[in-house]
XYZ file of C-alpha atoms in Angstrom:
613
model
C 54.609 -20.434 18.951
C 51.105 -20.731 20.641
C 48.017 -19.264 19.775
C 45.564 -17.680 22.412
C 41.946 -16.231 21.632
C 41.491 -12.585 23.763
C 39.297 -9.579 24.250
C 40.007 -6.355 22.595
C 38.200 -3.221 23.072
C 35.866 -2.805 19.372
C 33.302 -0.482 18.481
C 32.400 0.344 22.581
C 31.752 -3.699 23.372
C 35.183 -6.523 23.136
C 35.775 -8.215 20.002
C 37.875 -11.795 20.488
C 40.645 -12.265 18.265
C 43.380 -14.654 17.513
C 46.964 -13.870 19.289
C 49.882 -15.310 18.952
C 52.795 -16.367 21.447
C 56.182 -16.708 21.168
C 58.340 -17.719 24.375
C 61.763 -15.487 24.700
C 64.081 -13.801 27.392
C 62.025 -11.738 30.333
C 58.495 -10.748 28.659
C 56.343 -13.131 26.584
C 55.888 -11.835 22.585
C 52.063 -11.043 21.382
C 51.567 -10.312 18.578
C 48.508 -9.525 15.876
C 48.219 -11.600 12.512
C 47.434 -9.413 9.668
C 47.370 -6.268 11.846
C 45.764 -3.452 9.874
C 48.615 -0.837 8.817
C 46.696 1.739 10.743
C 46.120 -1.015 13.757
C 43.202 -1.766 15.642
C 40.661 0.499 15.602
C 37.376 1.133 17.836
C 35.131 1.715 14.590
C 33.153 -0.191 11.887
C 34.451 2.375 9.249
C 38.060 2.409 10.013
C 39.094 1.049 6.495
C 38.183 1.059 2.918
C 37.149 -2.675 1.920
C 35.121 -1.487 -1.361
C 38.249 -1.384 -3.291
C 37.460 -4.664 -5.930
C 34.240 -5.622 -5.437
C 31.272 -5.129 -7.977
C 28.239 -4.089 -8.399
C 25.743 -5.608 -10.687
C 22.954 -3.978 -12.579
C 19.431 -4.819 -13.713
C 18.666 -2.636 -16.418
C 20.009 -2.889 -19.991
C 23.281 -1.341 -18.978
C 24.006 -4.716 -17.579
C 27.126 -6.024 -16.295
C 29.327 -5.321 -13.482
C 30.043 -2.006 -11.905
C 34.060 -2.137 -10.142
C 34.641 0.148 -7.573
C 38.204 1.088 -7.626
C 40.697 3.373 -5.355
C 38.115 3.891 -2.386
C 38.741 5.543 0.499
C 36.507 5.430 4.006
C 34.497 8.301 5.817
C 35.375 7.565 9.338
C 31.963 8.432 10.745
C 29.176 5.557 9.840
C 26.214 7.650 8.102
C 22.243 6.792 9.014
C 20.889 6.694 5.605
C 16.590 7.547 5.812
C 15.214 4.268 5.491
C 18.082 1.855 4.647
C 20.042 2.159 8.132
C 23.399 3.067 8.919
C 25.908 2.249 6.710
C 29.762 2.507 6.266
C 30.031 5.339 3.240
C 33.361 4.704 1.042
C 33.960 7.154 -2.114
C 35.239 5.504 -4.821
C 35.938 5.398 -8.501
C 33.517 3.693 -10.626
C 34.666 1.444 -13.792
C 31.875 0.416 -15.850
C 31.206 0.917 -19.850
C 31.621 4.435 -19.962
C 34.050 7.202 -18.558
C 35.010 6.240 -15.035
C 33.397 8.092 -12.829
C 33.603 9.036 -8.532
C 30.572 8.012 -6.980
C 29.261 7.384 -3.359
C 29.564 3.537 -2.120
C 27.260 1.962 0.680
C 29.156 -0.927 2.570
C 27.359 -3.349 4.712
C 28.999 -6.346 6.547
C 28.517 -9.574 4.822
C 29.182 -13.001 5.958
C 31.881 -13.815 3.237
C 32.496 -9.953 1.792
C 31.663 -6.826 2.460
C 28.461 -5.952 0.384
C 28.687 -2.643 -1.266
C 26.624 -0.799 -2.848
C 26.269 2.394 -4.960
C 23.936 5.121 -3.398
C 20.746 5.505 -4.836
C 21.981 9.324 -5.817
C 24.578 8.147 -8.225
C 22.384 5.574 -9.703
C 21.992 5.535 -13.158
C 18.124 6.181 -14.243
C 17.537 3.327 -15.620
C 18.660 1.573 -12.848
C 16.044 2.941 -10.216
C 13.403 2.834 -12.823
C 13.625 -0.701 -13.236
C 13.736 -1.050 -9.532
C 10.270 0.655 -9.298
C 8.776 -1.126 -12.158
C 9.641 -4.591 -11.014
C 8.616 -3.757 -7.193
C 5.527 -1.378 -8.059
C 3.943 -4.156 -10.913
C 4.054 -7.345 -8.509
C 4.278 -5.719 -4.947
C 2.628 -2.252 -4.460
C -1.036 -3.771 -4.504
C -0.512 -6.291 -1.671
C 0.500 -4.002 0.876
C -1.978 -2.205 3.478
C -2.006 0.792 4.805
C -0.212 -0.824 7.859
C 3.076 -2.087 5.649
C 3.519 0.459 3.242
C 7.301 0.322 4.247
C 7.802 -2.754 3.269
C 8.077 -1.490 -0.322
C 11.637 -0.921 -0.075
C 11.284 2.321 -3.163
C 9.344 3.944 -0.179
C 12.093 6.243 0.768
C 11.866 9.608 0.186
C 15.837 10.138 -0.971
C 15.407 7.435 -3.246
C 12.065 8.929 -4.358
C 13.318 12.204 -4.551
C 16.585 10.983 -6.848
C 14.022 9.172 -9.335
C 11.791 12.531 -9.670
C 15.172 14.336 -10.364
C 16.676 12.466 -12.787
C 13.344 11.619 -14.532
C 12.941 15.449 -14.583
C 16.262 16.545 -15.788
C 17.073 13.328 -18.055
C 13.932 12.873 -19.802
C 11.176 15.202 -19.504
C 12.789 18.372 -20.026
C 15.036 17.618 -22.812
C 11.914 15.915 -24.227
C 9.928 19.378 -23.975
C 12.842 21.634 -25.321
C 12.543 19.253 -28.153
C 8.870 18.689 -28.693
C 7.376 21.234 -26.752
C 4.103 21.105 -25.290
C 2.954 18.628 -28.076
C 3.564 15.174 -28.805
C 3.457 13.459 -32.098
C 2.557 9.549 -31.984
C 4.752 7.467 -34.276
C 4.185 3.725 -33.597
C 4.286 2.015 -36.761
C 1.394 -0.195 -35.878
C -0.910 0.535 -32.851
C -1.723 3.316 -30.218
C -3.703 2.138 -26.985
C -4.989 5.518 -25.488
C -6.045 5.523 -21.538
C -8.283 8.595 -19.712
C -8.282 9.313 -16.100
C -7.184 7.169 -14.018
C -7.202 8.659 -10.707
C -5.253 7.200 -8.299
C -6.508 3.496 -9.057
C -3.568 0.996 -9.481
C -5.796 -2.076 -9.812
C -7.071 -0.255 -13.374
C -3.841 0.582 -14.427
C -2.508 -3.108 -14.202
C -5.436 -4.587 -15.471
C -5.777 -2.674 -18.663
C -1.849 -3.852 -19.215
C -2.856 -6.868 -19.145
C -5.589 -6.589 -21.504
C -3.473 -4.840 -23.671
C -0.759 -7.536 -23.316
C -3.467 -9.971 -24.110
C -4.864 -8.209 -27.317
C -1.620 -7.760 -28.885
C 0.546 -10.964 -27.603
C 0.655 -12.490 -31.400
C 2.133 -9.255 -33.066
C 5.635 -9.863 -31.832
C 5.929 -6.519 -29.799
C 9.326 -6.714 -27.428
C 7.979 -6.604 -23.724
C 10.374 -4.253 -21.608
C 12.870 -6.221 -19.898
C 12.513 -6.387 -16.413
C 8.584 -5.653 -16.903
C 5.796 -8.391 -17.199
C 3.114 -5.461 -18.278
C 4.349 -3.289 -20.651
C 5.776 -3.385 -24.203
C 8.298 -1.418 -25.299
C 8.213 -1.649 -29.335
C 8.496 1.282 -32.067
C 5.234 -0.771 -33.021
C 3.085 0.371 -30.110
C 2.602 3.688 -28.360
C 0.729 3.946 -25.159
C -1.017 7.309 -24.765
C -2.145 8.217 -20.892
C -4.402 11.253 -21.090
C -3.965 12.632 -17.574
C -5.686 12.321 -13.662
C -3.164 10.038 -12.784
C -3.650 11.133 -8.751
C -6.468 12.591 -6.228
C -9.391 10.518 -5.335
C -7.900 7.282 -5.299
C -5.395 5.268 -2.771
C -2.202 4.708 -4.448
C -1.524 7.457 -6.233
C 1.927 7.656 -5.368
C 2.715 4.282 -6.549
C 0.520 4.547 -10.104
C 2.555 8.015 -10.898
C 6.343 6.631 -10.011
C 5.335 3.456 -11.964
C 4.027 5.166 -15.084
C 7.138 7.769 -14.776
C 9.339 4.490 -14.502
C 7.778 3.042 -17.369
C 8.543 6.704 -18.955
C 12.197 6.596 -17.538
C 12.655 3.128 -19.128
C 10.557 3.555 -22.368
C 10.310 7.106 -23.427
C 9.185 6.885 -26.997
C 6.642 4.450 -26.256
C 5.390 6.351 -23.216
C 3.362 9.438 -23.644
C 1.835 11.020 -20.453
C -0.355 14.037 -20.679
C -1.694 16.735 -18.606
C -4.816 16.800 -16.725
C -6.258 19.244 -14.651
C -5.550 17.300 -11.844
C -1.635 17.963 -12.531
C -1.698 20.762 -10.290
C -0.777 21.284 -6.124
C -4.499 23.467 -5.991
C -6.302 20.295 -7.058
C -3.760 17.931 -5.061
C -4.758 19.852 -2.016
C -8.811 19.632 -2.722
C -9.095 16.459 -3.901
C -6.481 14.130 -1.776
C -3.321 13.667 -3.347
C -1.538 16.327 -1.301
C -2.095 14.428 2.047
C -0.729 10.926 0.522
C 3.065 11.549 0.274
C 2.704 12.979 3.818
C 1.302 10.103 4.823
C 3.165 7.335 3.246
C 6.659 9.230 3.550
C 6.117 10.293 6.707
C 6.505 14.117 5.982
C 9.901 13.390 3.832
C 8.785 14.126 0.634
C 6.465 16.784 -0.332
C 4.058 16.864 -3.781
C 6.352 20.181 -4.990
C 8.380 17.148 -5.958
C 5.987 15.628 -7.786
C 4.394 19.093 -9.414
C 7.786 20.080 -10.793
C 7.943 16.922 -12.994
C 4.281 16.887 -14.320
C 4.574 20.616 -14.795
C 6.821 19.638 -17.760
C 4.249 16.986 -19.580
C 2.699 17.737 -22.731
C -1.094 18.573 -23.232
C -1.767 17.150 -26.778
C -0.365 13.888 -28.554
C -1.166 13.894 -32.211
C -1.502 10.992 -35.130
C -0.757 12.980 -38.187
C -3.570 12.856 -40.999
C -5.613 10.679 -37.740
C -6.719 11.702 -34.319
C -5.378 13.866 -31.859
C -5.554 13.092 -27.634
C -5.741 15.528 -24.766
C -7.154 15.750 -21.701
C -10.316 18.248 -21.467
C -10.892 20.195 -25.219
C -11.160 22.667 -27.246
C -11.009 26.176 -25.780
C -11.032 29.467 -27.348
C -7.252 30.027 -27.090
C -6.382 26.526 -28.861
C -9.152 27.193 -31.778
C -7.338 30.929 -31.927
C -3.690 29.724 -31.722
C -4.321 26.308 -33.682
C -6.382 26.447 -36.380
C -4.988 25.411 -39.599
C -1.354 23.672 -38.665
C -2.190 20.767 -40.065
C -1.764 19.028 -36.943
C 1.841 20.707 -35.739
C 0.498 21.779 -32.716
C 3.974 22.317 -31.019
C 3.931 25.415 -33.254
C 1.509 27.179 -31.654
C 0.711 25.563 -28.461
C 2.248 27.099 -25.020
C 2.079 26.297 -21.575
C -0.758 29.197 -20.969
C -3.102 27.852 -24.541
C -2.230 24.462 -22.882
C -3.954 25.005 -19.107
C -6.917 26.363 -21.159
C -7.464 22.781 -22.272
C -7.577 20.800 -19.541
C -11.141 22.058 -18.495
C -13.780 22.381 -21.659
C -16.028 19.619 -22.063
C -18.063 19.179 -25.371
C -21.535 19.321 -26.042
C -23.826 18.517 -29.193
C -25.035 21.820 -29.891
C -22.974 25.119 -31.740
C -20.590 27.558 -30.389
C -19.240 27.646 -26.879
C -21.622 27.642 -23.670
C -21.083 27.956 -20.169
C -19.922 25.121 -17.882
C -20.875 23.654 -14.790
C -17.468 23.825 -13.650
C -17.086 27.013 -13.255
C -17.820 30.740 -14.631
C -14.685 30.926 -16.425
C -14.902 27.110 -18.494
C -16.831 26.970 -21.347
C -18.133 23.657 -23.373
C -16.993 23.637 -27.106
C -20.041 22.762 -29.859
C -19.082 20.019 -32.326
C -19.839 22.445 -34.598
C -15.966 23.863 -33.204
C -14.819 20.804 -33.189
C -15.604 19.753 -36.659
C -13.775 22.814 -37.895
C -11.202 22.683 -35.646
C -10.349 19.336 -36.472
C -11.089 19.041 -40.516
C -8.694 22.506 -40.323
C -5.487 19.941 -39.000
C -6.575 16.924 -41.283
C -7.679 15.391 -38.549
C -10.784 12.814 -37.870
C -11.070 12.439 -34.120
C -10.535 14.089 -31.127
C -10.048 11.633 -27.809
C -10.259 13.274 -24.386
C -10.424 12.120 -20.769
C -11.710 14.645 -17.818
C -15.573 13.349 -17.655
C -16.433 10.687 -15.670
C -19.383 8.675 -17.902
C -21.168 5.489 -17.365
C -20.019 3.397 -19.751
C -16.090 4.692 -19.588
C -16.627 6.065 -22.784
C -18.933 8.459 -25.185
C -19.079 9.679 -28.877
C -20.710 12.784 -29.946
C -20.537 13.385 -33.867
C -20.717 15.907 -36.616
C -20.693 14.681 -39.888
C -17.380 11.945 -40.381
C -16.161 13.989 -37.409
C -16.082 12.820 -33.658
C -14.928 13.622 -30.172
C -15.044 10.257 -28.254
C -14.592 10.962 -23.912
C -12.142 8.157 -22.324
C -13.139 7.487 -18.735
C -10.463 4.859 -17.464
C -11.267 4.624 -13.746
C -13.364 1.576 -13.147
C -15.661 2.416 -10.251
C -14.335 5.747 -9.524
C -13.566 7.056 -6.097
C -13.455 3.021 -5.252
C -10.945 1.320 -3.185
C -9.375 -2.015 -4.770
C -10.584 -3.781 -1.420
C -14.055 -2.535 -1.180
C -14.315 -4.070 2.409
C -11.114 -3.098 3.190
C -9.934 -0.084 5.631
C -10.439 3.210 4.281
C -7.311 5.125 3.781
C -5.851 6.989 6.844
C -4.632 10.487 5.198
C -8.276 11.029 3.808
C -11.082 8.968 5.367
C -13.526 11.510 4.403
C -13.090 10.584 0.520
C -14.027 6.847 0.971
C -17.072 7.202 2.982
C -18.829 6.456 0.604
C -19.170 3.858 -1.937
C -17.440 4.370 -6.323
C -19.608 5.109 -8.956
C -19.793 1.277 -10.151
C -18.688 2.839 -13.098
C -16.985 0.871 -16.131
C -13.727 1.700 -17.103
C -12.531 2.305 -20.692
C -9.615 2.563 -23.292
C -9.260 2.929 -27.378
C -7.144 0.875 -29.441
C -6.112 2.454 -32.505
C -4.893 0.540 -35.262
C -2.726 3.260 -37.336
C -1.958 1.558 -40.739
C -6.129 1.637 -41.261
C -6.769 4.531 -38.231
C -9.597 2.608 -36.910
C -10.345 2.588 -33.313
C -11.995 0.082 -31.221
C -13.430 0.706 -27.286
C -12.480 -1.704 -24.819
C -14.697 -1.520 -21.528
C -13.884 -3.284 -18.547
C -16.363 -3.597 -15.176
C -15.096 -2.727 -11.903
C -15.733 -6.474 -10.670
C -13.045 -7.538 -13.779
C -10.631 -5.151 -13.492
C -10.566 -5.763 -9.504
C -10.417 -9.521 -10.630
C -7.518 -9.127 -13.248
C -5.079 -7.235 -11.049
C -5.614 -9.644 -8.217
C -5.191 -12.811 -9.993
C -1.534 -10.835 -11.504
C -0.464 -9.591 -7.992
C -1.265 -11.996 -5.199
C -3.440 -9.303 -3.776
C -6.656 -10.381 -1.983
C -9.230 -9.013 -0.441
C -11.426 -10.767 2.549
C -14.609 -10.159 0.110
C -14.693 -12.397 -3.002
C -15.000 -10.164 -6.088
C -16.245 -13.476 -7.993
C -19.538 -13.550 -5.945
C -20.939 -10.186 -7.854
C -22.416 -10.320 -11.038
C -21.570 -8.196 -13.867
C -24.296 -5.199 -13.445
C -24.341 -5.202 -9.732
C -23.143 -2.230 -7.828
C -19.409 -2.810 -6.220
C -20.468 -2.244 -2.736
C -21.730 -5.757 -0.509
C -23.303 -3.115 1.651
C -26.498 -1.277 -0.245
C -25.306 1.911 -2.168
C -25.176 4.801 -0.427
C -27.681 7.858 -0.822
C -28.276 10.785 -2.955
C -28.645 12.870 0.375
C -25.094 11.535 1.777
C -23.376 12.297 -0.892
C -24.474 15.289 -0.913
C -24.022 15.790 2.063
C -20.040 14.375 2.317
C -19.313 16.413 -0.526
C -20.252 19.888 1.529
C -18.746 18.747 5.052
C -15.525 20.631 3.437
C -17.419 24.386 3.345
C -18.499 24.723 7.283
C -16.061 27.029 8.342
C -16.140 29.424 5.249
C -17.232 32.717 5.913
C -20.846 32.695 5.559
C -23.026 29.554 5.752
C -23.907 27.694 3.023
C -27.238 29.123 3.588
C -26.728 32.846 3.683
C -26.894 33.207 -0.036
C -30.494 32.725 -2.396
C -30.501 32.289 -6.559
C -32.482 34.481 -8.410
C -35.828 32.748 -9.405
C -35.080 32.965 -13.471
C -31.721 31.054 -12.826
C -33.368 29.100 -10.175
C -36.072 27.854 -13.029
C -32.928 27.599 -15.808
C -31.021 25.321 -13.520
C -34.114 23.641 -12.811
C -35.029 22.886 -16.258
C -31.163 21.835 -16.969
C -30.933 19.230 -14.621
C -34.478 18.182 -15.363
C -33.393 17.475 -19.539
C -29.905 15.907 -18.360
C -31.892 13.107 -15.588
C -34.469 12.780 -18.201
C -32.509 11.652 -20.435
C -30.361 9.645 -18.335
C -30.755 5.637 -18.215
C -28.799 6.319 -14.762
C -30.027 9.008 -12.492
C -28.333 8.209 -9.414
C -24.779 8.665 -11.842
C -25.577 11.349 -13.524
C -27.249 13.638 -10.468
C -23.607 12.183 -8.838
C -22.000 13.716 -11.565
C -23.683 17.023 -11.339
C -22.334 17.193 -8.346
C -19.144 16.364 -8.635
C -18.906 19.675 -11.846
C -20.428 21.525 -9.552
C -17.687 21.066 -7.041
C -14.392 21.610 -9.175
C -16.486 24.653 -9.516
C -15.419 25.893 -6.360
C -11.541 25.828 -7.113
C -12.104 28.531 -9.159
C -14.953 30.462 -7.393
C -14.670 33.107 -4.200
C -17.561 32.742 -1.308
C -20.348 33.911 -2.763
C -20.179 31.009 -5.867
C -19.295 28.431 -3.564
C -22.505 29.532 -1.525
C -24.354 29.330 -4.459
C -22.672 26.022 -5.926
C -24.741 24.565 -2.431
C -27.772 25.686 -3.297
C -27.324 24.040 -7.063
C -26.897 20.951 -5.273
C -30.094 21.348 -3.701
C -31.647 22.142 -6.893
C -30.106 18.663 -8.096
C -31.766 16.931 -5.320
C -35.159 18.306 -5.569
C -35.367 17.633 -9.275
C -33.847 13.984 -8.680
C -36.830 13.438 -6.253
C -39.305 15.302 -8.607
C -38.280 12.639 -11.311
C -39.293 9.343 -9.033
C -35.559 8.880 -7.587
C -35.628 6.274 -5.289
C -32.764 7.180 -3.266
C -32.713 10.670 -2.702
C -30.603 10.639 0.444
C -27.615 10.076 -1.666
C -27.275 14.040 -2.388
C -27.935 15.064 1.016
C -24.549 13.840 1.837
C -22.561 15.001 -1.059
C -23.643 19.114 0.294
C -22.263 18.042 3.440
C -19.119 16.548 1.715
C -18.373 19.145 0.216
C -18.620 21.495 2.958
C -16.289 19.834 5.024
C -13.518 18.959 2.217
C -13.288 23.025 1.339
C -13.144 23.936 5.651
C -10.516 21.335 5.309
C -8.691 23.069 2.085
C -8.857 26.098 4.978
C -10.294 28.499 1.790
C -11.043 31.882 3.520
């Protein structure tokens, strides 16, 4: 017998393959070792080859996965993002009930390497894929590589949002409804707005990792950031997107963390949970951007649709993202803190809005005709009436990151979490493609801020943390660098190596949004009296201010969300309040006045952008 290598015809090219020879009467005999039962065929995908192997798992379902009894699609499938793929269907041995489940094969040099399809992953399984890769990775990549992330596919995206939805969050609301009770025997750690700004997420993990590291918490497996302990709760007050340049990744890594961790995960609403604000203030163009049009943020909005709005300590505190409004203090009073009693999806989006102020009864607000501010005089009774002591909320950006007001052994402390809001982690770096607009300017050089409860005594201590730190923090973690060094700036100076920018441009950024509304920005005038009341309104809040600049900025920024709410004629008139702000920011000695001129202009463009009508 002899053995000759030949040509075959394979997959449209030749394939060589071993023949062998055996000499007899008239003809020579050729033959095929090991020939297939079904014979040669012309395609990748012309057998099953899953049948046997095993597929292993990270999370705590660990072990091996058998694929069993598999038969082959004969047409190779192009799978979004992965490549093209043989596809067997096979049945799945593992802990549980055997189940049938889609198989990915790729050629390997020993075996074939299969894999199951992201679709009949288990949960926990693509959750701990995004935490490990979205912890370590997500902050090194530009805008340039975002594809390198390998989660960055929108089927794989779109499985995680479905199964987060259906397997956690709703059950979690039919249960608990619309209010969350905290329940960590030892410590709650409770974050405000975040906005879109990774680098604060990860550093106030570590901090928290850091603060707590002797009390024998369990750390998540597969995380290096997070515990996950019936000792801790971490309580996330809402914002988690617009403004900022990965909010993609921060949301699928906090809904991972959710995914993984539910009890010790409790994500609130804000009102920047919506597609109305998504399309105003950023978010909306991101997934477009980053997913190349293959996943949309209705995805998103139907799993933070199902959040809750309040988290409550019993006989403590109680967390939510804006305040008290009229419908809560109606529906609410007097439950002793069993707020998923009375609470409903339309008490809750009244919530997400109020602000508080130091003086009685409820006033109007500068973001809009329908918001009002609650008195601590409401919140005192609102409060003592649920045997409750504090009342933590997000929603207002403040110097510091955080600030008390107080009525008697009653207080409502704001959480501001996002160091150097509306600031890129590389502050020299390229400004984001999908909305170039919102980083034209400079953050606030802002400090960030959290609360860590200690719920055996119910005393709560602020944590601040600078821009320059947090920047620091999450690039020492990640590996991520930036070309400037955040080391060279001291504590107190601004986060910008170029001078900050102007009053007068951000102003004037903020109104580039409006040009195309019908009507200028000009063809409406304020009645003197209100002209002289907003006057003397800005005049006591700069007054009082030890930062002008941030608080005029501010002023600006209420005045804005304004305008989601508002028709023409108020967004004509939330111009001219700008202008108000600017002239009474000059009358009080401000040094750089230009600042505002650009914010009008801002927002004029970003609301001919929204295309309002």
């Amino acid at each position: 017998m002899c053995e000759e290598t030949c040509q075959i015809p394979y997959f449209g090219k030749s394939k060589p393959v071993k023949v062998l020879r055996t000499s007899a009467h008239g003809p020579q005999q050729c033959s095929l070792p090991n020939l297939p039962s079904q014979g040669i065929c012309e395609d990748d995908c012309c057998a099953a080859k899953c049948s046997g192997q095993s597929y292993s798992l990270k999370s705590e379902w660990k072990g091996q996965w058998q694929f069993q009894k598999c038969t082959v699609r004969k047409e190779p499938q192009e799978v979004k993002g992965y490549g093209t793929f043989c596809v067997e269907d096979c049945t799945v041995l593992h802990s549980k009930e055997p189940q049938k489940a889609k198989v990915m094969r790729r050629s390997g040099p020993v075996a074939p390497q299969c894999e199951l399809y992201h679709r009949d992953l288990p949960l926990q399984e693509l959750a701990t894929d995004f935490v490990e890769q979205l912890e370590k990775t997500a902050l090194t990549l530009t805008h340039e590589n975002y594809e390198d992330l390998e989660l960055m596919r929108p089927d794989k995206v779109k499985s995680f949002l479905k199964k987060v939805k259906n397997e956690v969050l709703q059950p979690e609301l039919n249960q608990q409804s619309y209010s969350q009770e905290i329940n960590a025997t030892q410590n709650a750690v409770i974050i405000g707005d975040l906005h879109a700004q990774l680098f604060n997420l990860i550093s106030f993990l570590i901090l928290i990792k850091e603060k707590y590291k002797d009390k024998g918490f369990t750390t998540l497996d597969g995380s290096a950031l997070l515990f996950c302990d019936p000792g801790i709760q971490y309580v996330f007050m809402g914002d988690y997107v617009d403004r900022g340049e990965r909010g993609v990744e921060l949301l699928l890594l906090l809904l991972a963390y959710k995914a993984r961790c539910p009890q010790g995960m409790v994500l609130l609403q804000g009102n920047h949970e919506t597609n109305k604000m998504w399309k105003k203030y950023g978010f909306a163009k991101e997934p477009k951007y980053k997913f190349h049009d293959g996943l949309s943020t209705g995805r998103f909005e139907e799993v933070v649709e199902l959040l809750p709005y309040v988290a409550v300590s019993p006989g403590q505190f109680m967390a939510l993202h804006g305040g008290l409004s009229p419908e809560l203090e109606s529906a609410c009073t007097g439950k002793d803190g069993r707020f998923s009693e009375c609470l409903t999806k339309d008490i809750g989006q009244t919530t997400v809005w109020p602000d508080p102020h130091t003086g009685e009864g409820y006033i109007k607000s500068q973001r809009g005709r329908k918001i009002q501010k609650f008195g601590m005089d409401l919140a005192e009774a609102f409060l003592k009436s649920n045997n409750l002591k504090a009342m933590f909320r997000g929603h207002e950006q403040v110097k510091a990151g955080y600030e008390m007001k107080t009525k008697g052994e009653y207080v409502v402390t704001t959480v501001f979490s996002a160091a150097d809001y509306v600031g890129m982690f590389c502050i020299d770096g390229q400004q984001p493609p999908w909305d170039k607009m919102m980083f034209s300017t400079p953050g606030q050089g802002n400090y960030g801020a959290m609360v860590l409860v200690d719920r055996k005594t119910g005393k709560a201590k602020l944590q601040k943390l600078s821009p320059r730190r947090s920047r620091k923090l999450a690039s020492k973690f990640t590996g991520a660098s930036c070309k400037w060094d955040f080391g060279l700036l001291q504590e107190s100076q601004p986060e910008s190596p170029a001078s900050k920018g102007t009053l007068e441009s951000f102003i004037e950024e903020n109104h580039k949004h409006i040009k195309h509304l019908r009507g200028s920005s000009d063809s409406c005038s304020l009645e003197k009296v209100e002209t002289e009341s907003l006057k003397e309104e800005a005049r006591q809040i700069l007054r009082n201010s030890q930062d002008r600049e941030f608080e005029a900025r501010k002023l600006i920024d209420l005045q804005g969300e304004a305008l989601t709410h508002g028709e023409n004629l108020e967004i004509c008139k939330a111009i001219q309040k700008d202008k108000i702000t600017l002239e009474v920011y000059n009358e009080l000695d401000g040094t750089d006045g230009k600042i505002l001129e650009t914010d009008i202009e801002t927002r004029e463009d970003e609301l001919e952008a929204d295309g309002v009508q």
